[in-house]
Each structure stands twice: as structure tokens, then as C-alpha cells.
PDB file of C-alpha atoms in Angstrom:
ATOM      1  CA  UNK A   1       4.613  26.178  22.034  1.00  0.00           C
ATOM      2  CA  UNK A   2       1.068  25.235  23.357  1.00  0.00           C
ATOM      3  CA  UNK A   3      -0.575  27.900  21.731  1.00  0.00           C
ATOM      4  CA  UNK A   4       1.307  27.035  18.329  1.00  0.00           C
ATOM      5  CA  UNK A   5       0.135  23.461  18.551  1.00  0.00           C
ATOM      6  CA  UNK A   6      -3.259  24.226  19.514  1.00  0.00           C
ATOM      7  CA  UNK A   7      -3.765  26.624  16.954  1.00  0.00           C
ATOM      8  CA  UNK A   8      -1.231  24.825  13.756  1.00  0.00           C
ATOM      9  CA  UNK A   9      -0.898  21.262  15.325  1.00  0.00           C
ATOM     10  CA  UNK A  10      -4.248  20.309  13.708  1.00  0.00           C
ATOM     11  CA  UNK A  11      -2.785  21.110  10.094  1.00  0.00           C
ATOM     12  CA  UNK A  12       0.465  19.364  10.399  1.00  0.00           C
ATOM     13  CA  UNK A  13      -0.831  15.988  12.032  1.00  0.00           C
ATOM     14  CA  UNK A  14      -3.353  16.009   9.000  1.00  0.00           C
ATOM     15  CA  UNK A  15       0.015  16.449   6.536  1.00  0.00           C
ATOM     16  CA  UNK A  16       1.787  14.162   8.919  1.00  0.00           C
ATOM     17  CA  UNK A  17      -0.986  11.166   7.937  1.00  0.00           C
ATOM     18  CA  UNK A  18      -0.779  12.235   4.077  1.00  0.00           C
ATOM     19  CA  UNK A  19       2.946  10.906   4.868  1.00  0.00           C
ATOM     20  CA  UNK A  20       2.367   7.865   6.792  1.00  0.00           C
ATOM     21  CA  UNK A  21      -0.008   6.970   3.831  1.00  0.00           C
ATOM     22  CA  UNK A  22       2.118   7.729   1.304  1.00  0.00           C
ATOM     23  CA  UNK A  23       5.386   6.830   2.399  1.00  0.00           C
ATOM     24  CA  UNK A  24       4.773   3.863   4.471  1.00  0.00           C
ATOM     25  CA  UNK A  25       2.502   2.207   1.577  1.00  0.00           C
ATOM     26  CA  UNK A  26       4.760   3.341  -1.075  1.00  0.00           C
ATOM     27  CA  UNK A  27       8.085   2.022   0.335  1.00  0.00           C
ATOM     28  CA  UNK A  28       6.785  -1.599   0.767  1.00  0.00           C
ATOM     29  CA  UNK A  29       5.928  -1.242  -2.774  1.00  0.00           C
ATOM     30  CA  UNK A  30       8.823  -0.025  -3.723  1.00  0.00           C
ATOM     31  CA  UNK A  31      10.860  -2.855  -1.974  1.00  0.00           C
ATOM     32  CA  UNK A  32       8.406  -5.551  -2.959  1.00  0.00           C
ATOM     33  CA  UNK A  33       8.055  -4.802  -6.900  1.00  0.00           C
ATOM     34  CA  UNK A  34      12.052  -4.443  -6.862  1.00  0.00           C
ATOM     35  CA  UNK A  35      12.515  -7.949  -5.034  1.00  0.00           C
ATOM     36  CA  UNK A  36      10.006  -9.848  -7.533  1.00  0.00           C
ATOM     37  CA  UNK A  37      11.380  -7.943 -10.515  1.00  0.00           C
ATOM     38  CA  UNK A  38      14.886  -9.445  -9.862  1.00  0.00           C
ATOM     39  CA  UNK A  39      13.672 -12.684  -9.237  1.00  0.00           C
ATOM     40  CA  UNK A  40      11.925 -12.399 -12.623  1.00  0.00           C
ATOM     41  CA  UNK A  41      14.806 -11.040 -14.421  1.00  0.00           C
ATOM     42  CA  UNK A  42      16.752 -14.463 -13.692  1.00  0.00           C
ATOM     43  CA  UNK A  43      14.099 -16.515 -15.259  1.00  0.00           C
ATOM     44  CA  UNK A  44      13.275 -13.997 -18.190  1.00  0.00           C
ATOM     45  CA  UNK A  45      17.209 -14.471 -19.109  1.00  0.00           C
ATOM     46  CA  UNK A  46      16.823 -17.850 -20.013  1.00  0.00           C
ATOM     47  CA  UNK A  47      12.682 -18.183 -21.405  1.00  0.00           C
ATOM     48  CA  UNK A  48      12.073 -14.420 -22.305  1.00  0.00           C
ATOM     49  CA  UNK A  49       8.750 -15.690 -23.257  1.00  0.00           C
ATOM     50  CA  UNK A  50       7.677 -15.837 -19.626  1.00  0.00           C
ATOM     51  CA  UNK A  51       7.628 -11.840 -19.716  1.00  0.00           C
ATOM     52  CA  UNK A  52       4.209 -11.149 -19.281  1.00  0.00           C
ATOM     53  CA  UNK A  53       3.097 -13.732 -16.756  1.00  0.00           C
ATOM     54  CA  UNK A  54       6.140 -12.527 -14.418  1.00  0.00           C
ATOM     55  CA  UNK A  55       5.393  -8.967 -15.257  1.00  0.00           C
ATOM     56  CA  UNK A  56       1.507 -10.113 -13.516  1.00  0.00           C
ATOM     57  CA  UNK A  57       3.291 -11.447 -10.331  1.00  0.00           C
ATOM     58  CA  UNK A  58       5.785  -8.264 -10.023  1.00  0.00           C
ATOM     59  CA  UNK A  59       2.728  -5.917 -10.048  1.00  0.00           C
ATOM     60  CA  UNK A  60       0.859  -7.021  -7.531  1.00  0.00           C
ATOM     61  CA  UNK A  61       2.891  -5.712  -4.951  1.00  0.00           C
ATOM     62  CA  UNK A  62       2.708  -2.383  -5.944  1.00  0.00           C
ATOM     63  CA  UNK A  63      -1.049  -1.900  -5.087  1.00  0.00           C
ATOM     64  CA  UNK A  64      -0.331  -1.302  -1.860  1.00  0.00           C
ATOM     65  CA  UNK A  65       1.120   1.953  -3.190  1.00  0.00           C
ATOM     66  CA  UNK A  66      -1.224   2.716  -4.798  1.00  0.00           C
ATOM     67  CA  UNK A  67      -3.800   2.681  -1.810  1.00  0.00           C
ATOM     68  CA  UNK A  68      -1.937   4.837   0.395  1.00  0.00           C
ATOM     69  CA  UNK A  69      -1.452   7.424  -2.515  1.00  0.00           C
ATOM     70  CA  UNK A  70      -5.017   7.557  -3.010  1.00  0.00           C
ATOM     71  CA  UNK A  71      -5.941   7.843   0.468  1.00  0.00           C
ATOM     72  CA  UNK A  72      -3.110  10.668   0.731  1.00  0.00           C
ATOM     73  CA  UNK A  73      -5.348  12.240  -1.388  1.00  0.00           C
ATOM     74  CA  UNK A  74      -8.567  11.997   0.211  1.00  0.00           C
ATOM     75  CA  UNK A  75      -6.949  13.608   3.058  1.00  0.00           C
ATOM     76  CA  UNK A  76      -5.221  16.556   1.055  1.00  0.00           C
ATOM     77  CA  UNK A  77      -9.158  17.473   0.090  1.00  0.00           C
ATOM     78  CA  UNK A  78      -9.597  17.557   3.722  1.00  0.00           C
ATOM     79  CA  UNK A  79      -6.941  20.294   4.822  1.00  0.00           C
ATOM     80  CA  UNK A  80      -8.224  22.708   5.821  1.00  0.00           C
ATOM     81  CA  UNK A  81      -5.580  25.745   7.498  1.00  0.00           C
ATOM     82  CA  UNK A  82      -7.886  26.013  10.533  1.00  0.00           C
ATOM     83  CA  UNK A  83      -8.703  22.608  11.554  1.00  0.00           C
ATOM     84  CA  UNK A  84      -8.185  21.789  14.794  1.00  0.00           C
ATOM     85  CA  UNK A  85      -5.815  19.501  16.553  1.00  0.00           C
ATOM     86  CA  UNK A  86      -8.186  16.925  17.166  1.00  0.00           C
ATOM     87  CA  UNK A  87      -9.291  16.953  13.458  1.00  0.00           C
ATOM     88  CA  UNK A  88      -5.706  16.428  12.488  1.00  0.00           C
ATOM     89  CA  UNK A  89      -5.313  13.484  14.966  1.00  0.00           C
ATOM     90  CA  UNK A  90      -7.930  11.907  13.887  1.00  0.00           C
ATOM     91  CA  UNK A  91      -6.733  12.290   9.952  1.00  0.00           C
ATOM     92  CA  UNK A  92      -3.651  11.147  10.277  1.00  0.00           C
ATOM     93  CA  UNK A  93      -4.962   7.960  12.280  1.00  0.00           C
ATOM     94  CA  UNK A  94      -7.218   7.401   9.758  1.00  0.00           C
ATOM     95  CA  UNK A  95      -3.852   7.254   7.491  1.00  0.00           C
ATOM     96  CA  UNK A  96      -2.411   4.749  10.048  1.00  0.00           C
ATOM     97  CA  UNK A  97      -4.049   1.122   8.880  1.00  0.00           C
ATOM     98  CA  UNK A  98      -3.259   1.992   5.271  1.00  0.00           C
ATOM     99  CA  UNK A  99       0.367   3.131   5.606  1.00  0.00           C
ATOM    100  CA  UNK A 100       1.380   0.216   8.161  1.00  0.00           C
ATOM    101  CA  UNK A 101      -0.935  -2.393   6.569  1.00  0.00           C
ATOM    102  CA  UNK A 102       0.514  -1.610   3.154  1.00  0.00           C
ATOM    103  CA  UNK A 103       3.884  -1.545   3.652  1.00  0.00           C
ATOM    104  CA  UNK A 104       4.078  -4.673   5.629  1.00  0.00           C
ATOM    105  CA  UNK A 105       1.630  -6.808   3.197  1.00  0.00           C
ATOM    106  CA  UNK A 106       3.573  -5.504   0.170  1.00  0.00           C
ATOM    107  CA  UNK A 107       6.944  -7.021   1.453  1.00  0.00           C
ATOM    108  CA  UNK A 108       4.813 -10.428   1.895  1.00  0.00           C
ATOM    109  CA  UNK A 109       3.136 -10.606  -1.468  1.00  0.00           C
ATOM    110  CA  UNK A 110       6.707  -9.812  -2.672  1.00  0.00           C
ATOM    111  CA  UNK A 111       7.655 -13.119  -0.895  1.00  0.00           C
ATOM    112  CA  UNK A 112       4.600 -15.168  -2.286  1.00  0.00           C
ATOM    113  CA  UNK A 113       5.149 -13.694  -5.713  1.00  0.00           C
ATOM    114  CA  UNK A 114       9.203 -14.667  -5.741  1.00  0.00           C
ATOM    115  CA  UNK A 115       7.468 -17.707  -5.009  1.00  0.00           C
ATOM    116  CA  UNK A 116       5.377 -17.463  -8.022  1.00  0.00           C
ATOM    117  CA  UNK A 117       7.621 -16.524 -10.064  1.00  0.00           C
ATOM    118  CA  UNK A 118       9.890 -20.174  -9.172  1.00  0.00           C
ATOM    119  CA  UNK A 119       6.966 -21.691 -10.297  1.00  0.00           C
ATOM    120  CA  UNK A 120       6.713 -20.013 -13.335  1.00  0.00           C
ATOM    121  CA  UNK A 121      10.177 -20.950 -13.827  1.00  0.00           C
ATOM    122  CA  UNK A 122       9.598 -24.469 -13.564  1.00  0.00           C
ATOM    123  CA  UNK A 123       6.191 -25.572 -14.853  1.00  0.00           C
ATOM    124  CA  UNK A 124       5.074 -22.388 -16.140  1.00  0.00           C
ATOM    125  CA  UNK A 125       1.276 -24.745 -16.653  1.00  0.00           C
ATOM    126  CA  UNK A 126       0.874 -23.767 -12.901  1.00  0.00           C
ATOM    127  CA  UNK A 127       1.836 -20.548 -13.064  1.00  0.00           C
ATOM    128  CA  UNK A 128      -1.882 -18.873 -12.034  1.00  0.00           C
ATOM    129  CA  UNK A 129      -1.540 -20.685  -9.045  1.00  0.00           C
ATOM    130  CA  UNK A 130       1.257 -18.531  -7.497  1.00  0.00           C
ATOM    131  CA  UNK A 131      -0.895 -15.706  -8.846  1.00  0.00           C
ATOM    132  CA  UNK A 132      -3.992 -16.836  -6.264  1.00  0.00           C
ATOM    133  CA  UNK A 133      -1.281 -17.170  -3.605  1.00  0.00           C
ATOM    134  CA  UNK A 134       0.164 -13.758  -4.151  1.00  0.00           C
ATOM    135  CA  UNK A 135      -3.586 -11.739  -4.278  1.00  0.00           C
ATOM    136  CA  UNK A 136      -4.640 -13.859  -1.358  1.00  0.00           C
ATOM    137  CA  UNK A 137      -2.230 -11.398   0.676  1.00  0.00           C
ATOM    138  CA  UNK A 138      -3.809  -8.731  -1.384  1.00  0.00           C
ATOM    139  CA  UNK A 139      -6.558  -9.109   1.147  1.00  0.00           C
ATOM    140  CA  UNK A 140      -4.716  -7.651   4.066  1.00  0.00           C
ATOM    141  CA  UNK A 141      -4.129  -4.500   1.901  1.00  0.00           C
ATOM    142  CA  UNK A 142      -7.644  -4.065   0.115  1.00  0.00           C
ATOM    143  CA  UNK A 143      -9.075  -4.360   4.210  1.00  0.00           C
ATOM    144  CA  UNK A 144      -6.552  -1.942   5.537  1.00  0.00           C
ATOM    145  CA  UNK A 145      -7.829   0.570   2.425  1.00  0.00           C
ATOM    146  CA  UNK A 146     -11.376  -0.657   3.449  1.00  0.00           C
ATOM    147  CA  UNK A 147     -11.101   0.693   6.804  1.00  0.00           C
ATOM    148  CA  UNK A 148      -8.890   4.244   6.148  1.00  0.00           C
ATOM    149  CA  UNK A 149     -11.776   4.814   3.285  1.00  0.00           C
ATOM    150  CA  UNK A 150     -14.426   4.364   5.806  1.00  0.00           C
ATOM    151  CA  UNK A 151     -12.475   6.059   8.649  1.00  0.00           C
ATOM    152  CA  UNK A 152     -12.042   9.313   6.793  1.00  0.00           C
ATOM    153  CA  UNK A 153     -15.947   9.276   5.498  1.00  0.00           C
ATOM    154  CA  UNK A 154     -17.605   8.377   8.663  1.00  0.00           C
ATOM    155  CA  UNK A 155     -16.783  11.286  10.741  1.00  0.00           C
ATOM    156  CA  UNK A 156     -17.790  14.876  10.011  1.00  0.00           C
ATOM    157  CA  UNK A 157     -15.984  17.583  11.804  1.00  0.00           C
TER     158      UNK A 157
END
């Protein structure tokens, strides 16, 4: 078993971040597009009109997806069959602020966005405001991205 991880275990922790990236990221988007999309389905029943300015809010949740896909794909450039263990540590850690940053900042902007959306349902003149309020937690996932980008480009094995 030592020998297997020692020789393999470099490989699959490198796979194992292209998950945490990936998955993590992509099921708080998942979750937060589908909570703001029914929330804007109840108001686009009654002012279809309001389509495109709730279609806005229910997007930005889904960048957070988006983030850990591409930096599941920066790491899939860096597989490599004979890496070593502590290469594949350190690439799936790298994966680590991304995935976990992503999926828990997508399920708030979902929140903020729901919250968007009631004012878009009410005085739809103030609707951009809900907008700032929902890519203000944007932040949180563009710095998490920041720091997985600069993670996997800073050291050269």
C-alpha cells in the first residue's frame, strides 16, 4: 500500500482536486441558480416582462461554477502519470479555496439575489440595486479564483 501511494498517490490527489474544484464549485451553483430561478418564476407569472432583469440576478450565482471548472482545467494540463505525491498534494490544495469558496458564496449570492429578485417584484426602478448586492458576494468567489490561479502558477515542480 505504501509503495502504491508513493508511486500513484501523486496522480490521484491531483484528480482528487480536479473534483473538489469541480464539484464543490459546481454544486453551489447548481443549488443557487435553481433557488433564484424559482423565486423568479413566481414573479415572471404575473409581469413576464421582468424576464431579462431576473434572468441577470439568476446568473450570477452560477460563476462560481464556472471558476472551479476552469481551474479543474488548469490542473488536468498539469497531470502528469509520474508526479509525485507531494505534487499531487499540493494540486489538489491549490483546488481547495476555489471548490469550498465557491460553493459556499454561490448559496449566498443565491440568497442576496432571491432578494433581488423581491425587489424586482416590487419596484422593479430599483432593481440594479439588488444586482450590486448580489456581485458584492461575487467578491468572495473572484478572490478564492484569485488565489487557486496564483497557487497553481507560482510553484514549479
Amino acid at each position: 500500500m505504501k509503495t502504491f501511494l508513493l508511486d500513484s498517490g501523486g496522480i490521484i490527489f491531483a484528480v482528487l482536486g480536479i473534483a473538489i474544484s469541480v464539484i464543490f464549485s459546481g454544486l453551489g451553483s447548481g443549488k443557487a441558480v435553481g433557488m433564484v430561478g424559482e423565486a423568479a418564476a413566481g414573479v415572471i407569472v404575473e409581469e413576464p416582462e421582468k424576464f431579462g432583469r431576473s434572468l441577470v440576478l439568476q446568473l450570477l450565482p452560477g460563476t462560481q461554477g464556472l471558476y472551479g471548472f476552469a481551474i479543474g482545467i488548469l490542473i488536468l494540463f498539469k497531470l502528469n502519470i509520474s508526479m509525485s505525491l507531494a505534487e499531487g498534494l499540493y494540486l489538489m490544495l491549490c483546488a481547495c479555496p476555489v471548490g469550498f469558496v465557491g460553493w459556499s458564496s454561490a448559496i449566498s449570492q443565491a440568497k442576496v439575489a432571491i432578494a433581488g429578485i423581491n425587489i424586482l417584484a416590487k419596484n422593479e426602478s430599483h432593481s440594479t440595486k439588488g444586482i450590486v448586492y448580489s456581485v458584492m458576494v461575487e467578491m468572495y468567489a473572484v478572490l478564492a479564483f484569485a488565489i487557486s490561479f496564483i497557487l497553481l502558477n507560482q510553484v514549479a515542480f
